[in-house]
Coordinates of C-alpha atoms in Angstrom, one line a residue:
X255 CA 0.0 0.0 0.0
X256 CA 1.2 3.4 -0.8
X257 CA 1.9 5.7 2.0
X258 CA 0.1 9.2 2.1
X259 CA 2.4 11.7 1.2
X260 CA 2.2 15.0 3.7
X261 CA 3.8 17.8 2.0
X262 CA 4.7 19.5 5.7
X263 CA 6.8 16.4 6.9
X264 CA 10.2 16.5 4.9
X265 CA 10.5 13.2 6.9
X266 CA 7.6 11.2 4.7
X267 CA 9.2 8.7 2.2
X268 CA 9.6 10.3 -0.9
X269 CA 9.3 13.9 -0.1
X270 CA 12.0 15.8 -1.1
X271 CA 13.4 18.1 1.9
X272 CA 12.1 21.7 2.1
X273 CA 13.4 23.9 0.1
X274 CA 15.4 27.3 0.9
X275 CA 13.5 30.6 0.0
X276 CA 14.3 31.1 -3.6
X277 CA 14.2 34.9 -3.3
X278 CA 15.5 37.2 -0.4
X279 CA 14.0 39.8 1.1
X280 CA 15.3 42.1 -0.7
X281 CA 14.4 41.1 -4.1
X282 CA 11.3 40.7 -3.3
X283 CA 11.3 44.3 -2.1
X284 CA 13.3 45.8 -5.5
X285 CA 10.5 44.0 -7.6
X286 CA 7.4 45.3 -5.5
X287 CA 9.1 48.8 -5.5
X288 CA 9.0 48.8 -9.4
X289 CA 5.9 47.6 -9.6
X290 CA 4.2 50.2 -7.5
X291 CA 6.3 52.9 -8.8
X292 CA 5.6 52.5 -12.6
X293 CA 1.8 51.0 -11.9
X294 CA 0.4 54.5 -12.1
X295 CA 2.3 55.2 -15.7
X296 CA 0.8 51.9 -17.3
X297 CA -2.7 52.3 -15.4
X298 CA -2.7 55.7 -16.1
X299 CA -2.3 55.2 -20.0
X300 CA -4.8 52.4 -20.0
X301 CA -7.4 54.6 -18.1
X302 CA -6.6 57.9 -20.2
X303 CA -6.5 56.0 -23.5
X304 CA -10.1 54.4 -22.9
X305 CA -11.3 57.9 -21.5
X306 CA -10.1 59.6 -24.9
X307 CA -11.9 57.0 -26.9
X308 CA -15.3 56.9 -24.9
X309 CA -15.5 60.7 -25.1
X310 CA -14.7 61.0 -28.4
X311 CA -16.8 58.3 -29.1
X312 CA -19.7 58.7 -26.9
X313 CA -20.7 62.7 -27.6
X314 CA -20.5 64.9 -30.5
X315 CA -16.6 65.9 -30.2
X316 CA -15.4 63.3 -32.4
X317 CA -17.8 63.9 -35.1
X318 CA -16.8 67.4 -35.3
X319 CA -13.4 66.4 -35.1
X320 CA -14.0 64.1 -38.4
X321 CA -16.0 66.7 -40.2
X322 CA -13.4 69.4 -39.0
X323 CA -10.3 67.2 -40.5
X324 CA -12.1 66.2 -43.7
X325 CA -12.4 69.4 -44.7
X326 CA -9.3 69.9 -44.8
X327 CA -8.7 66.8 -47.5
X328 CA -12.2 68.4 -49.6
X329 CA -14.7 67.1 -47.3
X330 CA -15.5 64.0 -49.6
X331 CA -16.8 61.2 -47.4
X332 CA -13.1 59.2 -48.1
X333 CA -11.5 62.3 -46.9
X334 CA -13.5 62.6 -43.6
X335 CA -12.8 58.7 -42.9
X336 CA -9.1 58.5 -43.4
X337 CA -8.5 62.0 -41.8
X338 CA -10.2 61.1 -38.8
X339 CA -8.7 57.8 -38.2
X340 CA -5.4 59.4 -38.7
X341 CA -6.6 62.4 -36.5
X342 CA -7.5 59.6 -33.3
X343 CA -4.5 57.3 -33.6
X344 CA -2.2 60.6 -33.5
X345 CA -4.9 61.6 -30.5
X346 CA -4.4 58.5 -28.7
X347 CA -0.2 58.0 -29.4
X348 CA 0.2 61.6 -28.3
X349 CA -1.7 60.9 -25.0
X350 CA 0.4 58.3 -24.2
X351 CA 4.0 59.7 -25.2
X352 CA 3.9 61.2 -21.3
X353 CA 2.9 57.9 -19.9
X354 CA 5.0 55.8 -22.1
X355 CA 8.0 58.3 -21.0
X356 CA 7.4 58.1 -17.3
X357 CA 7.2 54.3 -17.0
X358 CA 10.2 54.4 -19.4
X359 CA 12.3 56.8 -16.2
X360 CA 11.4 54.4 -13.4
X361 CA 12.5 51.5 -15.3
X362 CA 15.9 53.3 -16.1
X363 CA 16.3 54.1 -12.7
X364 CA 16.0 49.9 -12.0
X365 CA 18.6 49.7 -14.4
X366 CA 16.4 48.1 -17.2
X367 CA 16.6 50.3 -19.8
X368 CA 19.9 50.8 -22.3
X369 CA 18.3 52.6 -25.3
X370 CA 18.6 56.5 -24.9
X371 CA 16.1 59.0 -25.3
X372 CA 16.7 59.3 -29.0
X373 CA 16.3 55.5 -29.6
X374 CA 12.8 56.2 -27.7
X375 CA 11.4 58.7 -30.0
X376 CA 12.4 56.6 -33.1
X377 CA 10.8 53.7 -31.8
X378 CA 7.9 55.6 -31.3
X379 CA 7.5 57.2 -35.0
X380 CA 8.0 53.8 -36.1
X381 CA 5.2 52.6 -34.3
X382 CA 2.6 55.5 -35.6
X383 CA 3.7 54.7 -38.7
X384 CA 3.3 51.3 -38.6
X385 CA -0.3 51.6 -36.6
X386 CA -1.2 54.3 -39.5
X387 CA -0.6 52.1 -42.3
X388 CA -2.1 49.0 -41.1
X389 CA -5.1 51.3 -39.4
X390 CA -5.4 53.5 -42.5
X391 CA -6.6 50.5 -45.2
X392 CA -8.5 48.9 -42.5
X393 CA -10.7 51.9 -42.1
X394 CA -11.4 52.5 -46.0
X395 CA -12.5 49.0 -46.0
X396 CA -14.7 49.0 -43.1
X397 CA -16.4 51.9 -44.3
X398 CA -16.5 50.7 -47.8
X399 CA -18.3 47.8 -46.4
X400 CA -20.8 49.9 -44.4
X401 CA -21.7 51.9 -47.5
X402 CA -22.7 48.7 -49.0
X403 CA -25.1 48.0 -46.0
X404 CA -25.3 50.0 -43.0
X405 CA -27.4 47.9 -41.1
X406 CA -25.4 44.1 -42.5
X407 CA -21.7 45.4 -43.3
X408 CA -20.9 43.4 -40.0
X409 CA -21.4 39.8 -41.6
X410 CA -18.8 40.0 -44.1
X411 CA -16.4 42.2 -41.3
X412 CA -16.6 39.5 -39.2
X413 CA -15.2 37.2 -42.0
X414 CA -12.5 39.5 -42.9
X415 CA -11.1 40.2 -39.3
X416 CA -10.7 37.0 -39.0
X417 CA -8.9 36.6 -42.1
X418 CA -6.7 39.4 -41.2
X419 CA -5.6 38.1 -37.6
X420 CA -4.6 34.8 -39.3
X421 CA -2.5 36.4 -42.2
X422 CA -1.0 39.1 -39.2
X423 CA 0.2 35.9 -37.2
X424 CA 1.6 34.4 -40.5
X425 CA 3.5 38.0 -41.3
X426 CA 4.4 39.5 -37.6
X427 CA 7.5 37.7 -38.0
X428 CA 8.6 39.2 -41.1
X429 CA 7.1 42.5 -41.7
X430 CA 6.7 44.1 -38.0
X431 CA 9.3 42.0 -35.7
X432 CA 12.5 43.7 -37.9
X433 CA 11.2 47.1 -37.7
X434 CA 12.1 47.2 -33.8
X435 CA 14.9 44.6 -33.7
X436 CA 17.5 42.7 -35.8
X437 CA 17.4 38.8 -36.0
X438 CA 20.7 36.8 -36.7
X439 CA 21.0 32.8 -36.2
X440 CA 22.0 31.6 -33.4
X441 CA 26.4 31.2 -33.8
X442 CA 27.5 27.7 -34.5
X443 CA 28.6 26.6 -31.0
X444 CA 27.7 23.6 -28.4
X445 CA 24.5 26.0 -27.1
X446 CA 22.6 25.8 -30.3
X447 CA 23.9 22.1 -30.7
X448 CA 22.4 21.5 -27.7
X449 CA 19.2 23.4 -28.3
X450 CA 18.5 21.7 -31.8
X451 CA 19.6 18.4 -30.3
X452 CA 16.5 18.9 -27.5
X453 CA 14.2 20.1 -30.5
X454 CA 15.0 16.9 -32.6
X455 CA 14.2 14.5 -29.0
X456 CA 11.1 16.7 -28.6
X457 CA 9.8 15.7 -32.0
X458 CA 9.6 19.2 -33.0
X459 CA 11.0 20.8 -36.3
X460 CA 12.8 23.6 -35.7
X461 CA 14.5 25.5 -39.2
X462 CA 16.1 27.9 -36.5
X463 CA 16.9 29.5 -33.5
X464 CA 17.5 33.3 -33.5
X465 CA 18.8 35.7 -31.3
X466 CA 17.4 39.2 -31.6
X467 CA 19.3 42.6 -30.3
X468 CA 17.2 43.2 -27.4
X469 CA 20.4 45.1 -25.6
X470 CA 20.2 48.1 -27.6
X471 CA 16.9 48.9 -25.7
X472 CA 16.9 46.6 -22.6
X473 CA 18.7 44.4 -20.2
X474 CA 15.5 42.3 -19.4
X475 CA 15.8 38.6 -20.4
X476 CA 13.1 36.7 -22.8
X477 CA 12.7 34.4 -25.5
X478 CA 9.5 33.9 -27.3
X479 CA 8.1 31.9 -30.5
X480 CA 6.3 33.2 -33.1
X481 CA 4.7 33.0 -36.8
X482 CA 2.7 30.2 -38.4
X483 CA 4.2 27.3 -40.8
X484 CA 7.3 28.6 -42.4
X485 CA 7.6 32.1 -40.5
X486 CA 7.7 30.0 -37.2
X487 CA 10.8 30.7 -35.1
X488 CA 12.3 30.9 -31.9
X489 CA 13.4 33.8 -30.9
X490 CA 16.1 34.3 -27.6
X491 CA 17.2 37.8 -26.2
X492 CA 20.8 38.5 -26.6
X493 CA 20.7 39.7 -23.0
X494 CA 19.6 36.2 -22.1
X495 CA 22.2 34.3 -23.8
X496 CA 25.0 37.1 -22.2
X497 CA 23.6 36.6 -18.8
X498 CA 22.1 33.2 -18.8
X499 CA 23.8 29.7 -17.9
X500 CA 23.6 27.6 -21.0
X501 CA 21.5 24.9 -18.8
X502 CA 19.2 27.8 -18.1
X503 CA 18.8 28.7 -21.8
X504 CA 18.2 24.9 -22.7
X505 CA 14.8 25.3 -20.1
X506 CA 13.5 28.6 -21.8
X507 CA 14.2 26.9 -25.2
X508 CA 12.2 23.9 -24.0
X509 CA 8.9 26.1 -22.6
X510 CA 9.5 27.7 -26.0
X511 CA 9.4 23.9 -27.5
X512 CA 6.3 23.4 -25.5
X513 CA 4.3 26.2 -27.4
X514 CA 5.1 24.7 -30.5
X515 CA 4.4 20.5 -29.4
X516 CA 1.0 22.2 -28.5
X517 CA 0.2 24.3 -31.1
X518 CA 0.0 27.2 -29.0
X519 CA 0.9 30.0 -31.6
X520 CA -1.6 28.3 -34.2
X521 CA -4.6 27.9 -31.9
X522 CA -4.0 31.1 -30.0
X523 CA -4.0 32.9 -34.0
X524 CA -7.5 30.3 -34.3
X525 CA -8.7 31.9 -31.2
X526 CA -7.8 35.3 -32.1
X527 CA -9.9 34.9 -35.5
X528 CA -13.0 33.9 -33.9
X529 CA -12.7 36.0 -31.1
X530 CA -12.7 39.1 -34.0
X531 CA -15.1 37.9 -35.7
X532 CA -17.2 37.6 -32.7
X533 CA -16.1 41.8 -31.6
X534 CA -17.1 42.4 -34.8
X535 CA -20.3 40.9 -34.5
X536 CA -21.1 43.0 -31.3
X537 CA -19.6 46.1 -32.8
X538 CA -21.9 45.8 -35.4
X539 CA -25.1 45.0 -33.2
X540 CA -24.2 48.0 -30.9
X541 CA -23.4 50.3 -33.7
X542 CA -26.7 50.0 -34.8
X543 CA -28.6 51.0 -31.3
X544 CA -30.0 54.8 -32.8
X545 CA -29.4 55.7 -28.5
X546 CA -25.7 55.6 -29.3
X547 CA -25.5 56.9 -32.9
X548 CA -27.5 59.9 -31.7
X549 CA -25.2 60.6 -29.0
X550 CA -22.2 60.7 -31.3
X551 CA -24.1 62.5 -34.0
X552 CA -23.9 60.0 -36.8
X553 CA -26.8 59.3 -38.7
X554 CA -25.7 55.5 -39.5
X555 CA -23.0 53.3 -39.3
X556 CA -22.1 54.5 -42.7
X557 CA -21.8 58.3 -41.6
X558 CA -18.0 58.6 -41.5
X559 CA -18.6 60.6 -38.2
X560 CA -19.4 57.3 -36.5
X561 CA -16.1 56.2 -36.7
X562 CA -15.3 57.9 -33.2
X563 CA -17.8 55.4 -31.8
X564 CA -16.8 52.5 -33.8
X565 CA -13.4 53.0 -32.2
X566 CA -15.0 53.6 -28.6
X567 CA -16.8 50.4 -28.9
X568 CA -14.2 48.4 -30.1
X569 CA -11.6 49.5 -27.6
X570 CA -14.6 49.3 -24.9
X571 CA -14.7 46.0 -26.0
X572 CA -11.5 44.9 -26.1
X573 CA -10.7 45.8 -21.9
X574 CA -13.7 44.2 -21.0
X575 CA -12.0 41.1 -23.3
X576 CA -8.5 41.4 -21.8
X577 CA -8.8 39.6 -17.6
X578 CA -10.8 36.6 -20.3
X579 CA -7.9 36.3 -22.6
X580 CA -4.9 37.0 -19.6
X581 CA -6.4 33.8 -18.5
X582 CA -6.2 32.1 -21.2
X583 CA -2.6 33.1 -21.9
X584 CA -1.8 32.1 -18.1
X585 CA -3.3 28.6 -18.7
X586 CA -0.9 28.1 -22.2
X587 CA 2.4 29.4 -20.2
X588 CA 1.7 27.2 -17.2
X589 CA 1.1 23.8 -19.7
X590 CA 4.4 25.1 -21.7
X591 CA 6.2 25.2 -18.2
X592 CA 5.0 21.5 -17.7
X593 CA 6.1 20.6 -21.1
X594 CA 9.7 22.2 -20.2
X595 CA 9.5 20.0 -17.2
X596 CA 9.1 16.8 -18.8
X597 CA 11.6 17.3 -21.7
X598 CA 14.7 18.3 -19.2
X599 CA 13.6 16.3 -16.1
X600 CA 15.2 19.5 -14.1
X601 CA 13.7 21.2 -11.6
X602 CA 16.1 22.5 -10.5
X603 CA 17.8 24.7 -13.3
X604 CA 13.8 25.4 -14.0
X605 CA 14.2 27.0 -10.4
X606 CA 17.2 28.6 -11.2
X607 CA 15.8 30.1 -14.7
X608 CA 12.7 31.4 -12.9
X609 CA 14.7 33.1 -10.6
X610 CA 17.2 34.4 -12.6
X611 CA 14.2 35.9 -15.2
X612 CA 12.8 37.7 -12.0
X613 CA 15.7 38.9 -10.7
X614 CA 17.2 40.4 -14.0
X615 CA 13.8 41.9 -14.8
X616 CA 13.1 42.9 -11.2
X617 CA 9.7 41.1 -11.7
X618 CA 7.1 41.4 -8.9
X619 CA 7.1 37.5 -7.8
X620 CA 4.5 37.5 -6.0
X621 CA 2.2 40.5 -7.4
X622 CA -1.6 41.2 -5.9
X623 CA -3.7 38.7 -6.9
X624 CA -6.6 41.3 -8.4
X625 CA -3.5 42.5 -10.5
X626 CA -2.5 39.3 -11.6
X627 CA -6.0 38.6 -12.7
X628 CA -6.7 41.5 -14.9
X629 CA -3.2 42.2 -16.3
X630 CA -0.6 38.9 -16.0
X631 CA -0.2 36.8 -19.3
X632 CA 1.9 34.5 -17.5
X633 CA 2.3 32.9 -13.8
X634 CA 4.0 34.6 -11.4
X635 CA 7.4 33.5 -10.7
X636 CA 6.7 32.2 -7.3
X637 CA 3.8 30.5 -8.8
X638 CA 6.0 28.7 -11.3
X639 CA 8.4 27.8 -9.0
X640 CA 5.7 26.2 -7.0
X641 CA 4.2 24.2 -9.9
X642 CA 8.4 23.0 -10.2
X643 CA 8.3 21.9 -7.0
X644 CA 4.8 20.2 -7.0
X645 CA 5.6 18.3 -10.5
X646 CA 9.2 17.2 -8.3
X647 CA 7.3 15.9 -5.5
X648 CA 5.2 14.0 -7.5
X649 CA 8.3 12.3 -9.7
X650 CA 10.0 11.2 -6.7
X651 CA 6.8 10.0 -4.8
X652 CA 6.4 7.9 -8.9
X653 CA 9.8 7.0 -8.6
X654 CA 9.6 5.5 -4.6
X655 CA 6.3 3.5 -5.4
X656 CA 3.8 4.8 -7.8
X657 CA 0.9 6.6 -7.3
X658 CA -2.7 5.3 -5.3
X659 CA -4.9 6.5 -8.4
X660 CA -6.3 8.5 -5.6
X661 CA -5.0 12.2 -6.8
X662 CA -3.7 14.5 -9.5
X663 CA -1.1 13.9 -10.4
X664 CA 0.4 17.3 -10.1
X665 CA 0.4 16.6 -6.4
X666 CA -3.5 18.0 -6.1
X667 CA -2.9 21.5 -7.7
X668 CA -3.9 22.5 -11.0
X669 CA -2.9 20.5 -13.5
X670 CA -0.7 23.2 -15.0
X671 CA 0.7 24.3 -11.4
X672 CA 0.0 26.7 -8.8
X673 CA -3.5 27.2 -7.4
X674 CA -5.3 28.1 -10.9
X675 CA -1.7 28.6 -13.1
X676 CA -2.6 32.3 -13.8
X677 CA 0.6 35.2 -13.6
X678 CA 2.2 37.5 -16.2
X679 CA 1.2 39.4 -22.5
X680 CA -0.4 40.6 -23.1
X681 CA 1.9 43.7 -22.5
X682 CA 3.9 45.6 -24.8
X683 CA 7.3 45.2 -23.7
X684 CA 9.9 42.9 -22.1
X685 CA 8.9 41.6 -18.2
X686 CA 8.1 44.0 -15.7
X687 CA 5.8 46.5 -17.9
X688 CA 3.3 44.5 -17.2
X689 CA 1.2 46.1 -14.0
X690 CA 0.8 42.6 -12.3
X691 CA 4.6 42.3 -12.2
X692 CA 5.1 39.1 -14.6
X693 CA 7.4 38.5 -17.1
X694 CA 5.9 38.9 -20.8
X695 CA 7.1 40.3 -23.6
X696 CA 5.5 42.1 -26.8
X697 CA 2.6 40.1 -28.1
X698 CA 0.3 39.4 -31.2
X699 CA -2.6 36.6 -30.9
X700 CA -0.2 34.6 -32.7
X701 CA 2.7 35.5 -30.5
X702 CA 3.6 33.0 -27.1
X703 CA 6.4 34.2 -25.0
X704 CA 8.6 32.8 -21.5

């Protein structure tokens, strides 16, 4: 008969001793205090950016600021469209410049940041440029579509936006990745040996391993996968292959592995298709509620002064979306952690390269839990470190005489670790601009990261 295993007792057969605290005090202090101290910049630009679009949205100001910038272009009905889409994505990227810049200075001040304030304001044209020209043709179409049917232009949206989030997954990798960072291979060298050599025993195909410039902007440690069929790649931080042990890489490598054994990138792009279609759907549904058009003083959904409440709606709809899809994007990480797991058989240099990520990015470990839930894409450290431990526990308790049948085998947690695997995505940078203190990167539905 098997014996109960009580994980307080280090002395019950099988039970591996307890551990020593994996972080110090005073780690855990640093990462709280940059949590707290750039919270209010990213909160801030959330809060203001929805405001902006509601308002504008939501009362006549952005149909006069649509009329009042199509006439500049000859007041034709294109003019008034593209002019005022242009007109709220400069709005909304000039409203969050001061936000963008303060959580930039704390994270400087943590040592984090490497690009100067020149590098910033590049980086930041290049990403109104890029928004305007994939926002710009977007626009014209919708539009054109509502001109065909006010009332039904939704039906073939839908279609099309999820057409577009598929082909975006399958063309991040090569048309928007290399505008913010250079990709070489990986150098020839027992590292990326040993990284294709665990590939090949995982049973995955992997045409390469890439390491992209992250140190010109950052010292914060990541890796990520990416792209669809033959744009998929895995991508490593130079910074993590400068300040990482090569063991260490090998376990990011193999969580990496794990998104692709699972499909992750390709059902998350699947997800991401139907859940546009479905925003789309709503969009449409609510666009057509005369309450709403009347307050933003459009006569239709084809009046090129509703596009302020198009936008309102849409981005409306995408923060009540976000806690919904964070835990989604916890539940993949956690099961890609697992995966890592399984393919090395070490927990302990998984330990090691969770702690290492945290420290490095002076990640929160353990963040509030209502900020975990709304904002983390991926566990938090000490969450993953626990799932480590619990998926140990269990191999040794296998190993010293099997299991009763009576519980999961993860030990009675979650069966991706920690009490519901949820922590740190869907932000926009490397780990630790997220509010809830995780350890993401920047993301596209197609997009999985450490």
């Amino acid at each position: 008969m098997n014996t109960p295993i009580d994980p307080t007792d280090p002395t019950t057969p099988g039970q591996p001793a307890p551990a020593e605290p994996v972080f110090s005090p005073a780690e855990r202090a640093r990462g709280r205090a940059l949590r707290r101290a750039q919270l209010p910049w990213a909160l801030g630009g959330r809060l203001a950016g929805l405001a902006l679009t509601l308002v504008l949205g939501l009362s006549p100001a952005g149909a006069a600021l649509v009329t009042a910038t199509g006439r500049w272009f000859g007041s034709s009905r294109t003019a008034g469209v593209l002019a005022g889409a242009a007109a709220l994505v400069l709005l909304g990227q000039a409203l969050q410049l001061p936000f963008g810049a303060g959580a930039r200075t704390v994270r400087a001040r943590y040592g984090l940041v490497t690009q100067g304030w020149a590098g910033w304001a590049v980086d930041a044209v290049r990403s109104l440029a890029l928004t305007l020209l994939l926002v710009l043709p977007l626009v014209l179409g919708l539009f054109a579509l509502t001109a065909w049917s006010p009332r039904y232009w939704w039906l073939p949206a839908a279609g099309a936006a999820a057409l577009l989030t598929a082909a975006l997954s399958f063309l991040h990798p090569l048309l928007i990745e290399p505008v913010f960072n250079r990709f070489t291979p990986m150098p020839p060298g027992e590292l990326r040996t040993a990284l294709l050599a665990l590939a090949e025993r995982d049973g995955v195909r992997v045409r390469d391993v890439l390491v992209a410039d992250a140190s010109r902007r950052t010292t914060a440690l990541n890796a990520y996968v990416s792209g669809l069929g033959a744009t998929r790649r895995i991508v490593a931080y130079d910074t993590l292959l400068s300040a990482a042990e090569p063991r260490e890489v090998e376990l990011v490598v193999a969580h990496e592995l794990g998104h692709v054994k699972h499909r992750d990138v390709a059902v998350g792009t699947a997800l991401g298709a139907v859940g546009a279609a479905g925003a789309v759907a709503v969009l449409g549904l609510l666009a057509d509620w005369h309450p709403l058009l009347s307050a933003a003083g459009a006569a239709d959904a084809a009046d090129p002064r509703a596009l302020p409440l198009l936008a309102a709606l849409a981005a409306l709809i995408g923060a009540l979306s976000g806690p919904a899809q964070c835990a989604v994007s916890r539940r993949i990480e956690a099961r890609a952690d697992r995966h890592a797991l399984e393919l090395t058989g070490d927990a302990e240099q998984f330990v090691a390269m969770q702690r290492r990520l945290a420290v490095v990015n002076v990640s929160d470990v353990d963040p509030p839990r209502v900020l975990e839930l709304l904002f983390a894409t991926h566990p938090s450290a000490t969450r993953r470190i626990a799932a480590a431990r619990a998926w140990q526990a269990e191999r040794a308790r296998t190993a010293g005489g099997g299991t009763d049948g009576g519980e999961d085998a993860r030990g009675g947690e979650d069966a991706r670790g920690g009490r519901d695997a949820d922590g740190g995505g869907g932000t926009d940078g490397p780990a630790g601009d997220d509010p809830g203190g995780a350890a993401p990167m920047r993301t596209t539905p197609g997009t999985s990261v450490v």
